[in-house]
Structure formats: structure tokens, C-alpha cells
Tab-separated table of C-alpha atoms in Angstrom:
chain	number	residue	atom	x	y	z
A	1	MET	CA	108.504	114.542	81.278
A	2	GLY	CA	108.671	118.148	82.589
A	3	GLU	CA	106.311	117.239	85.432
A	4	ASP	CA	108.410	114.158	86.223
A	5	THR	CA	111.570	116.222	86.515
A	6	ARG	CA	109.823	118.856	88.589
A	7	GLY	CA	108.439	116.120	90.870
A	8	LEU	CA	111.892	114.581	91.266
A	9	ILE	CA	113.283	117.946	92.322
A	10	VAL	CA	110.452	118.558	94.816
A	11	ASP	CA	110.929	115.109	96.345
A	12	ALA	CA	114.669	115.617	96.663
A	13	ALA	CA	114.109	119.066	98.187
A	14	ARG	CA	111.623	117.688	100.716
A	15	ALA	CA	114.183	115.114	101.872
A	16	GLU	CA	116.941	117.718	102.010
A	17	PHE	CA	114.889	120.333	103.919
A	18	SER	CA	113.843	117.625	106.385
A	19	ALA	CA	117.362	116.313	106.861
A	20	VAL	CA	119.321	119.533	107.318
A	21	GLY	CA	116.683	122.285	107.765
A	22	TYR	CA	115.883	125.267	105.585
A	23	ASP	CA	119.066	127.254	106.110
A	24	ALA	CA	121.545	124.488	105.315
A	25	THR	CA	119.723	123.282	102.202
A	26	SER	CA	121.392	124.365	98.954
A	27	LEU	CA	119.819	124.200	95.500
A	28	ARG	CA	123.020	122.536	94.313
A	29	ALA	CA	122.608	119.696	96.833
A	30	VAL	CA	118.962	119.288	95.839
A	31	ALA	CA	119.942	119.037	92.178
A	32	ARG	CA	122.607	116.467	92.963
A	33	SER	CA	120.208	114.400	95.044
A	34	ALA	CA	117.551	114.569	92.292
A	35	GLY	CA	120.148	113.602	89.695
A	36	VAL	CA	119.515	116.694	87.568
A	37	ASP	CA	121.558	119.667	86.443
A	38	PRO	CA	121.398	122.637	88.860
A	39	ALA	CA	120.212	124.793	85.962
A	40	LEU	CA	117.043	122.705	85.815
A	41	VAL	CA	116.240	123.512	89.453
A	42	HIS	CA	116.532	127.208	88.593
A	43	HIS	CA	114.420	126.639	85.507
A	44	TYR	CA	111.513	125.299	87.560
A	45	PHE	CA	111.884	127.324	90.757
A	46	ASP	CA	112.699	130.964	91.334
A	47	GLY	CA	115.006	130.322	94.268
A	48	LYS	CA	114.922	128.414	97.539
A	49	ALA	CA	111.740	130.081	98.872
A	50	ALA	CA	109.766	129.024	95.802
A	51	LEU	CA	111.121	125.487	96.092
A	52	PHE	CA	110.143	125.405	99.762
A	53	ALA	CA	106.619	126.575	98.871
A	54	ALA	CA	106.371	123.702	96.393
A	55	VAL	CA	107.553	121.221	99.036
A	56	MET	CA	105.020	122.617	101.505
A	57	ASP	CA	102.425	122.353	98.721
A	58	VAL	CA	101.506	126.012	99.190
A	59	PRO	CA	100.198	127.475	95.941
A	60	VAL	CA	101.843	130.878	96.337
A	61	ASP	CA	105.412	132.093	96.022
A	62	PRO	CA	106.130	133.733	99.381
A	63	GLY	CA	109.310	135.353	98.094
A	64	ALA	CA	107.469	137.157	95.302
A	65	MET	CA	104.714	138.217	97.724
A	66	VAL	CA	107.155	139.690	100.215
A	67	GLY	CA	108.944	141.478	97.391
A	68	ARG	CA	105.660	143.093	96.327
A	69	ILE	CA	104.986	144.355	99.863
A	70	LEU	CA	108.498	145.748	100.201
A	71	ALA	CA	108.073	147.645	96.928
A	72	GLY	CA	105.240	149.666	98.524
A	73	PRO	CA	105.369	152.375	101.223
A	74	ARG	CA	107.603	151.406	104.141
A	75	GLU	CA	105.191	152.594	106.801
A	76	GLN	CA	102.499	150.256	105.496
A	77	VAL	CA	104.540	147.051	105.437
A	78	GLY	CA	102.847	145.666	108.561
A	79	GLU	CA	99.345	146.281	107.313
A	80	GLY	CA	100.263	145.052	103.838
A	81	LEU	CA	101.580	141.767	105.228
A	82	VAL	CA	98.461	141.220	107.332
A	83	ARG	CA	96.194	141.811	104.321
A	84	LEU	CA	98.295	139.571	102.101
A	85	PHE	CA	98.360	136.687	104.595
A	86	LEU	CA	94.603	136.931	105.067
A	87	GLN	CA	93.991	136.915	101.320
A	88	VAL	CA	96.149	133.844	100.894
A	89	TRP	CA	94.861	131.999	103.960
A	90	ASP	CA	91.197	132.722	103.373
A	91	GLY	CA	91.208	130.572	100.263
A	92	ALA	CA	89.800	127.234	101.463
A	93	GLU	CA	92.460	125.149	99.740
A	94	THR	CA	95.391	127.312	100.844
A	95	ARG	CA	94.107	127.463	104.395
A	96	HIS	CA	93.893	123.698	104.490
A	97	ARG	CA	97.555	123.433	103.477
A	98	PHE	CA	98.716	126.052	105.958
A	99	VAL	CA	96.904	124.322	108.794
A	100	ALA	CA	98.557	121.062	107.728
A	101	LEU	CA	101.897	122.884	107.834
A	102	LEU	CA	101.249	124.169	111.362
A	103	ARG	CA	100.084	120.736	112.486
A	104	SER	CA	103.228	119.176	111.142
A	105	ALA	CA	105.454	121.841	112.746
A	106	VAL	CA	103.814	121.274	116.136
A	107	SER	CA	104.292	117.518	115.932
A	108	HIS	CA	107.602	116.968	114.125
A	109	GLU	CA	110.868	118.661	114.919
A	110	ASP	CA	112.117	118.412	111.324
A	111	ALA	CA	109.032	120.219	110.045
A	112	ALA	CA	109.475	122.826	112.770
A	113	ALA	CA	113.091	123.304	111.683
A	114	MET	CA	112.026	123.836	108.069
A	115	LEU	CA	109.392	126.378	109.020
A	116	ARG	CA	111.778	128.110	111.437
A	117	GLY	CA	114.449	128.737	108.817
A	118	PHE	CA	111.896	129.764	106.241
A	119	LEU	CA	110.042	132.254	108.442
A	120	ALA	CA	113.171	133.609	110.092
A	121	ARG	CA	115.184	134.068	106.924
A	122	GLU	CA	112.977	134.325	103.858
A	123	VAL	CA	109.886	136.027	105.112
A	124	PHE	CA	110.153	138.136	108.263
A	125	GLY	CA	113.935	138.224	108.476
A	126	ARG	CA	114.089	139.528	104.945
A	127	VAL	CA	111.570	142.277	105.711
A	128	VAL	CA	113.534	143.375	108.792
A	129	ARG	CA	116.818	143.420	106.844
A	130	GLU	CA	115.209	145.578	104.155
A	131	LEU	CA	113.655	147.988	106.627
A	132	ASP	CA	116.714	148.288	108.838
A	133	PRO	CA	119.906	146.600	107.639
A	134	ASP	CA	121.780	147.597	110.814
A	135	ALA	CA	119.249	146.286	113.335
A	136	GLU	CA	121.052	144.537	116.168
A	137	ASP	CA	117.818	142.903	117.318
A	138	GLY	CA	116.812	141.657	113.856
A	139	ASP	CA	116.199	138.064	114.966
A	140	LEU	CA	113.919	139.143	117.802
A	141	ARG	CA	111.967	141.548	115.575
A	142	ALA	CA	111.500	138.919	112.869
A	143	GLY	CA	110.599	136.246	115.421
A	144	LEU	CA	107.980	138.360	117.179
A	145	ALA	CA	106.439	139.311	113.828
A	146	ALA	CA	106.373	135.662	112.764
A	147	GLY	CA	104.863	134.672	116.112
A	148	GLN	CA	102.120	137.292	115.732
A	149	MET	CA	101.134	136.005	112.303
A	150	ILE	CA	101.247	132.369	113.417
A	151	GLY	CA	99.084	133.320	116.385
A	152	LEU	CA	96.599	135.088	114.124
A	153	ALA	CA	96.401	131.980	111.929
A	154	MET	CA	95.915	129.770	115.002
A	155	ALA	CA	93.195	132.085	116.353
A	156	ARG	CA	91.295	132.427	113.059
A	157	TYR	CA	91.676	129.009	111.448
A	158	VAL	CA	92.715	126.409	114.030
A	159	ILE	CA	91.196	127.303	117.394
A	160	ALA	CA	88.524	129.419	115.692
A	161	LEU	CA	88.172	132.046	118.389
A	162	PRO	CA	84.889	133.961	118.232
A	163	GLY	CA	85.426	137.539	117.095
A	164	VAL	CA	88.594	136.690	115.190
A	165	VAL	CA	86.782	134.236	112.922
A	166	GLU	CA	84.115	136.789	111.957
A	167	ALA	CA	86.407	139.822	111.703
A	168	THR	CA	86.787	141.423	108.273
A	169	HIS	CA	90.169	141.910	106.638
A	170	ASP	CA	89.813	145.645	107.292
A	171	GLU	CA	89.251	145.136	111.018
A	172	LEU	CA	92.203	142.774	111.338
A	173	ALA	CA	94.453	144.999	109.234
A	174	ALA	CA	93.574	147.979	111.454
A	175	ARG	CA	94.383	146.165	114.695
A	176	VAL	CA	97.135	143.724	113.791
A	177	GLY	CA	98.842	145.799	111.057
A	178	PRO	CA	100.320	148.416	113.430
A	179	VAL	CA	101.445	145.651	115.796
A	180	LEU	CA	103.319	143.890	113.014
A	181	GLN	CA	104.824	147.205	111.901
A	182	ALA	CA	106.045	147.919	115.449
A	183	TYR	CA	107.584	144.450	115.793
A	184	LEU	CA	109.318	144.685	112.405
A	185	THR	CA	110.695	148.178	112.980
A	186	GLY	CA	111.541	147.600	116.640
A	187	THR	CA	109.601	150.743	117.528
A	188	ARG	CA	108.996	149.759	121.108
A	189	SER	CA	112.680	149.202	121.860
A	190	ALA	CA	113.641	152.431	120.069
A	191	GLU	CA	111.211	154.331	122.291
A	192	ALA	CA	112.540	152.629	125.386
A	193	ALA	CA	116.135	153.329	124.361
A	194	GLY	CA	115.404	156.949	123.386
B	1	MET	CA	90.126	107.225	148.376
B	2	GLY	CA	90.300	111.023	147.950
B	3	GLU	CA	92.616	110.588	144.967
B	4	ASP	CA	90.243	108.024	143.470
B	5	THR	CA	87.293	110.384	143.718
B	6	ARG	CA	89.313	113.259	142.327
B	7	GLY	CA	90.454	111.049	139.459
B	8	LEU	CA	86.869	109.993	138.717
B	9	ILE	CA	85.831	113.635	138.531
B	10	VAL	CA	88.736	114.555	136.228
B	11	ASP	CA	87.947	111.630	133.909
B	12	ALA	CA	84.272	112.578	133.770
B	13	ALA	CA	85.186	116.213	133.120
B	14	ARG	CA	87.547	115.256	130.297
B	15	ALA	CA	84.781	113.305	128.591
B	16	GLU	CA	82.290	116.130	129.120
B	17	PHE	CA	84.610	118.904	127.877
B	18	SER	CA	85.414	116.792	124.819
B	19	ALA	CA	81.800	115.992	124.080
B	20	VAL	CA	80.166	119.392	124.439
B	21	GLY	CA	83.066	121.906	124.637
B	22	TYR	CA	84.120	124.167	127.475
B	23	ASP	CA	81.152	126.530	127.486
B	24	ALA	CA	78.414	123.913	127.600
B	25	THR	CA	80.064	121.816	130.313
B	26	SER	CA	78.461	122.225	133.746
B	27	LEU	CA	79.961	121.066	137.044
B	28	ARG	CA	76.610	119.483	137.815
B	29	ALA	CA	76.777	117.314	134.676
B	30	VAL	CA	80.352	116.326	135.510
B	31	ALA	CA	79.301	115.291	139.014
B	32	ARG	CA	76.409	113.249	137.651
B	33	SER	CA	78.629	111.530	135.106
B	34	ALA	CA	81.254	110.776	137.788
B	35	GLY	CA	78.535	109.465	140.100
B	36	VAL	CA	79.452	111.863	142.917
B	37	ASP	CA	77.698	114.650	144.755
B	38	PRO	CA	78.164	118.095	143.125
B	39	ALA	CA	79.501	119.368	146.444
B	40	LEU	CA	82.482	117.002	146.032
B	41	VAL	CA	83.387	118.595	142.699
B	42	HIS	CA	83.450	121.978	144.432
B	43	HIS	CA	85.463	120.471	147.262
B	44	TYR	CA	88.249	119.399	144.923
B	45	PHE	CA	88.103	122.160	142.318
B	46	ASP	CA	87.661	125.898	142.652
B	47	GLY	CA	85.338	126.215	139.672
B	48	LYS	CA	85.286	125.153	136.038
B	49	ALA	CA	88.615	126.778	135.105
B	50	ALA	CA	90.440	124.831	137.811
B	51	LEU	CA	88.762	121.616	136.683
B	52	PHE	CA	89.768	122.341	133.094
B	53	ALA	CA	93.371	122.910	134.208
B	54	ALA	CA	93.309	119.498	135.907
B	55	VAL	CA	91.945	117.863	132.754
B	56	MET	CA	94.625	119.576	130.680
B	57	ASP	CA	97.132	118.387	133.274
B	58	VAL	CA	98.424	121.931	133.699
B	59	PRO	CA	99.821	122.448	137.212
B	60	VAL	CA	98.504	125.987	137.646
B	61	ASP	CA	95.085	127.435	138.288
B	62	PRO	CA	94.570	129.908	135.450
B	63	GLY	CA	91.554	131.482	137.105
B	64	ALA	CA	93.534	132.379	140.213
B	65	MET	CA	96.404	133.702	138.106
B	66	VAL	CA	94.154	135.970	136.072
B	67	GLY	CA	92.518	137.197	139.260
B	68	ARG	CA	95.925	138.177	140.634
B	69	ILE	CA	96.763	140.171	137.507
B	70	LEU	CA	93.407	141.948	137.560
B	71	ALA	CA	93.981	142.941	141.181
B	72	GLY	CA	97.015	144.997	140.075
B	73	PRO	CA	97.185	148.280	138.121
B	74	ARG	CA	94.903	148.274	135.085
B	75	GLU	CA	97.471	149.830	132.750
B	76	GLN	CA	99.894	146.978	133.422
B	77	VAL	CA	97.547	144.078	132.750
B	78	GLY	CA	99.121	143.327	129.361
B	79	GLU	CA	102.663	143.267	130.673
B	80	GLY	CA	101.578	141.333	133.751
B	81	LEU	CA	99.966	138.624	131.644
B	82	VAL	CA	103.026	138.292	129.417
B	83	ARG	CA	105.312	137.917	132.447
B	84	LEU	CA	102.976	135.433	134.094
B	85	PHE	CA	102.653	133.260	130.987
B	86	LEU	CA	106.418	133.234	130.535
B	87	GLN	CA	106.986	132.248	134.158
B	88	VAL	CA	104.536	129.387	133.862
B	89	TRP	CA	105.680	128.206	130.427
B	90	ASP	CA	109.374	128.424	131.137
B	91	GLY	CA	109.120	125.587	133.636
B	92	ALA	CA	110.204	122.540	131.636
B	93	GLU	CA	107.337	120.363	132.837
B	94	THR	CA	104.647	123.002	132.327
B	95	ARG	CA	105.980	123.887	128.892
B	96	HIS	CA	105.816	120.251	127.911
B	97	ARG	CA	102.153	120.116	128.871
B	98	PHE	CA	101.273	123.357	127.111
B	99	VAL	CA	102.940	122.183	123.919
B	100	ALA	CA	100.954	118.946	124.179
B	101	LEU	CA	97.810	121.050	124.566
B	102	LEU	CA	98.635	123.069	121.439
B	103	ARG	CA	99.458	119.906	119.508
B	104	SER	CA	96.169	118.394	120.489
B	105	ALA	CA	94.230	121.573	119.592
B	106	VAL	CA	95.854	121.670	116.145
B	107	SER	CA	95.010	118.034	115.450
B	108	HIS	CA	91.634	117.393	117.106
B	109	GLU	CA	88.569	119.558	116.780
B	110	ASP	CA	87.245	118.584	120.219
B	111	ALA	CA	90.487	119.711	121.866
B	112	ALA	CA	90.333	122.936	119.851
B	113	ALA	CA	86.773	123.489	121.069
B	114	MET	CA	87.847	123.018	124.687
B	115	LEU	CA	90.719	125.450	124.350
B	116	ARG	CA	88.535	127.935	122.456
B	117	GLY	CA	85.928	128.168	125.188
B	118	PHE	CA	88.537	128.290	127.897
B	119	LEU	CA	90.654	131.050	126.335
B	120	ALA	CA	87.686	133.060	125.106
B	121	ARG	CA	85.691	132.944	128.313
B	122	GLU	CA	87.876	132.228	131.335
B	123	VAL	CA	91.146	133.875	130.476
B	124	PHE	CA	91.113	136.695	127.924
B	125	GLY	CA	87.357	137.212	127.773
B	126	ARG	CA	87.296	137.627	131.533
B	127	VAL	CA	90.082	140.222	131.416
B	128	VAL	CA	88.278	142.220	128.700
B	129	ARG	CA	85.002	142.120	130.636
B	130	GLU	CA	86.775	143.392	133.752
B	131	LEU	CA	88.599	146.158	131.919
B	132	ASP	CA	85.602	147.289	129.879
B	133	PRO	CA	82.248	145.680	130.670
B	134	ASP	CA	80.520	147.607	127.853
B	135	ALA	CA	82.942	146.693	125.068
B	136	GLU	CA	80.999	145.869	121.917
B	137	ASP	CA	84.057	144.240	120.372
B	138	GLY	CA	84.906	142.102	123.398
B	139	ASP	CA	85.173	138.843	121.470
B	140	LEU	CA	87.583	140.328	118.954
B	141	ARG	CA	89.734	141.925	121.662
B	142	ALA	CA	89.918	138.691	123.646
B	143	GLY	CA	90.564	136.644	120.522
B	144	LEU	CA	93.401	138.847	119.290
B	145	ALA	CA	94.990	138.806	122.757
B	146	ALA	CA	94.686	135.018	122.905
B	147	GLY	CA	96.133	134.724	119.409
B	148	GLN	CA	99.113	136.883	120.368
B	149	MET	CA	99.923	134.716	123.378
B	150	ILE	CA	99.467	131.476	121.413
B	151	GLY	CA	101.745	132.904	118.746
B	152	LEU	CA	104.372	133.821	121.335
B	153	ALA	CA	104.236	130.276	122.702
B	154	MET	CA	104.535	128.821	119.194
B	155	ALA	CA	107.487	131.116	118.402
B	156	ARG	CA	109.365	130.474	121.660
B	157	TYR	CA	108.644	126.822	122.399
B	158	VAL	CA	107.372	125.030	119.292
B	159	ILE	CA	109.014	126.552	116.213
B	160	ALA	CA	111.861	127.920	118.358
B	161	LEU	CA	112.500	131.072	116.353
B	162	PRO	CA	115.965	132.549	116.933
B	163	GLY	CA	115.771	135.792	118.906
B	164	VAL	CA	112.500	134.829	120.570
B	165	VAL	CA	114.032	131.734	122.174
B	166	GLU	CA	116.932	133.699	123.675
B	167	ALA	CA	114.939	136.789	124.685
B	168	THR	CA	114.674	137.547	128.407
B	169	HIS	CA	111.340	137.962	130.143
B	170	ASP	CA	112.084	141.702	130.404
B	171	GLU	CA	112.635	142.046	126.668
B	172	LEU	CA	109.465	140.131	125.820
B	173	ALA	CA	107.414	141.999	128.434
B	174	ALA	CA	108.631	145.318	126.984
B	175	ARG	CA	107.680	144.438	123.401
B	176	VAL	CA	104.672	142.132	123.743
B	177	GLY	CA	103.155	143.653	126.923
B	178	PRO	CA	101.976	146.896	125.251
B	179	VAL	CA	100.604	144.897	122.307
B	180	LEU	CA	98.538	142.725	124.609
B	181	GLN	CA	97.359	145.805	126.498
B	182	ALA	CA	96.256	147.467	123.239
B	183	TYR	CA	94.390	144.358	122.099
B	184	LEU	CA	92.644	143.943	125.452
B	185	THR	CA	91.631	147.590	125.755
B	186	GLY	CA	90.785	148.006	122.055
B	187	THR	CA	93.078	151.051	121.948
B	188	ARG	CA	93.742	150.881	118.256
B	189	SER	CA	90.082	150.882	117.301
B	190	ALA	CA	89.349	153.695	119.772
B	191	GLU	CA	92.018	155.801	118.065
B	192	ALA	CA	90.650	154.958	114.648
B	193	ALA	CA	87.108	155.773	115.767
B	194	GLY	CA	88.117	158.972	117.559
């Protein structure tokens, strides 16, 4: 019964995310489409990001993960995100689902739109807003950070580039962490402007 | 007649790249499979990279492009590569073909293997070898650089992340150029080691 209701909500959310994209999807509209009370959606899912993760069949709550990183030292956010992504991705089952997500985003515009809104708003956009609420280039910072992590996933799991496949989490955190930090904080542009 | 021969060679090369990957494909084997003299392959194509570009239906010769970048100042290789990629990709027709290439690499292991060998050896691996012939971490450097550029392409053309889509070539060269340079030269690890 509980699983049925949860499944109904996930199915309705999948249709809604596909139809209008991540940003325009509201939990209220999902509840209406599933024929359940909005309170039930909140009972099963801790917000839109968690619902999206369920739709994408990703067994982690990205919102909670990002919150954990942001609770730590600000100057280690980049490295923390790289380590966290690697931990999540390196699980065989999770990796499989993420690759399926990338495949779908490359082939279908509605899947790309879902991923776009999710990455831009919930994951990297949220980190940029927390680090620097007044950033005028927030979209660019978040987008470059998202692109770097997508590229790392493509290099390690999809195209399987030698060197990147064998690298340890420590090696990747040391090289990619500072890059992500610079993108998120807009360091390069600050230097150029200063 | 010339076009027929050229087409025969491209078809044979496509089959060969798919079957054994980029690295293991020889121009001699392609000639044999096409039923032409090896000299004809060299007549139509300036090496394996140019033949690969023809198979991928990409209207640029990546080998020549990389050579041009390497002929310039060493400390601007990263920025030069970012600008060059953007110039090539931003042509509507070329972009279309590159996105098709990514789509195919995400969905088919043989296409991924082709792209892997090409990126690792002809493009980024070649740049790393030129910049630092004794690098012990050459594969990792080349792979991280390739991943960054694939991620930029995914962010700008496939997922269409806000900020990255609208960014000018100057903005992207200023932020991504130094990152690519650091990956290619292994700067980060040198700092950590020193």
C-alpha cells in the first residue's frame, strides 16, 4: 500500500519532470497528478531533489549530500564534492544508473532539461549561492563546475580514459578538487578583475 | 572515381576502428581491407588522425589543429586549445557531428573505444608528450584534460547549462584555459610534490 502510493508519486513526478523540466515542476502538481494529498509527497520525499533522485533511480539523496559538504570548511568544498561524487559513482550499481542518466540526457532533450535544472539549481547552483550569495556570474560558475564533474564521469566511467580509470580518489581529489573550488568561487575571474 | 576510392577507404577504416579500436588500427590494414594500395590511403589522408576525423565525419583535421597550437607559446597551450575547440564546435554543422560522436560513445562501447584511443593518443596525449616527454603521469594528465573538454562540450551543447551556453569565448578561455594548462602540465601535482 505504502509502496503503491510511493510508486504512483514517482510515476507522476517522472511525467511532470519530463513535460515541464525540473524548474517548473512543483510538488503540488505532482501530488495532483498522482491523485494524492500533497502532504503524502512530503511524507515520502524530503523535497524536490529527493523526488528527482527517486525518478532518476539514483539511490542517494543529492540534496542531503550537498548539505553535508556545505556544513564543512568552505575552502574544501571543491575537494569534498569530488570525493563524494567518486564514492557514490564508484559503487557498481550507482555508476550504472548515472551512466544511464548521461546516456538519456545525450539522446533526449526532455532528459537533458531535467538534468539541466537539477544540476544548475539543486546541486552546483545551490553551492554557489551558499558560498557567494551576491555572485553576478553564479550561473557560469555553477555550469562550469557541473561540466567539470560530468566530464570526470565521462572520462572515468563512459569513455574509460587510461590514467583516469586507474587513478585513486586521493589523486583525483588533489587535481580536480582545486579546479572545482576555483570554478565555484569564481577565483579566476576575481583575479582577472582585481 | 577518386571519391569512390576515398569512400572505400573511409568505410574500411570505420569497420577497422570499430573492430579493434583506435590504437590497434593500422593504415596498412585499412588499405588491405579496402583493397587499395597503402600509398593511396596516404594520398587521401594525412595520417591516422585525419582518417579518424573522416570516419567521424568531422570536417577538421585534429592533428593539424593540435600541431598549430603546439607551435605557439607553451604557456598558452591550454587557452589555445579551449579557443580552438570552441571555434570548431560553435559551427552548427560541426557541433551537430560532435554531439553525435558523444552520443555514440555513451551508447556503444566500440565508439567509446575509438574515441578513447583518439583522445588519449592523438590529441591530449600528444600535447602532454610534447610539453613534458618524461611525465610519469602522462595518461592521467591527458585524461583529465580530455575529460574537462568533454565536460565543457556536454555543458555547452548537450545539457545546455545556463551561463555556459551564453558565455563568450573570452570568458570560457579565461576560466577553462588555465585549468586545461594545469592538467596538461601536471602543475597541481608538482606543487603537492614540491
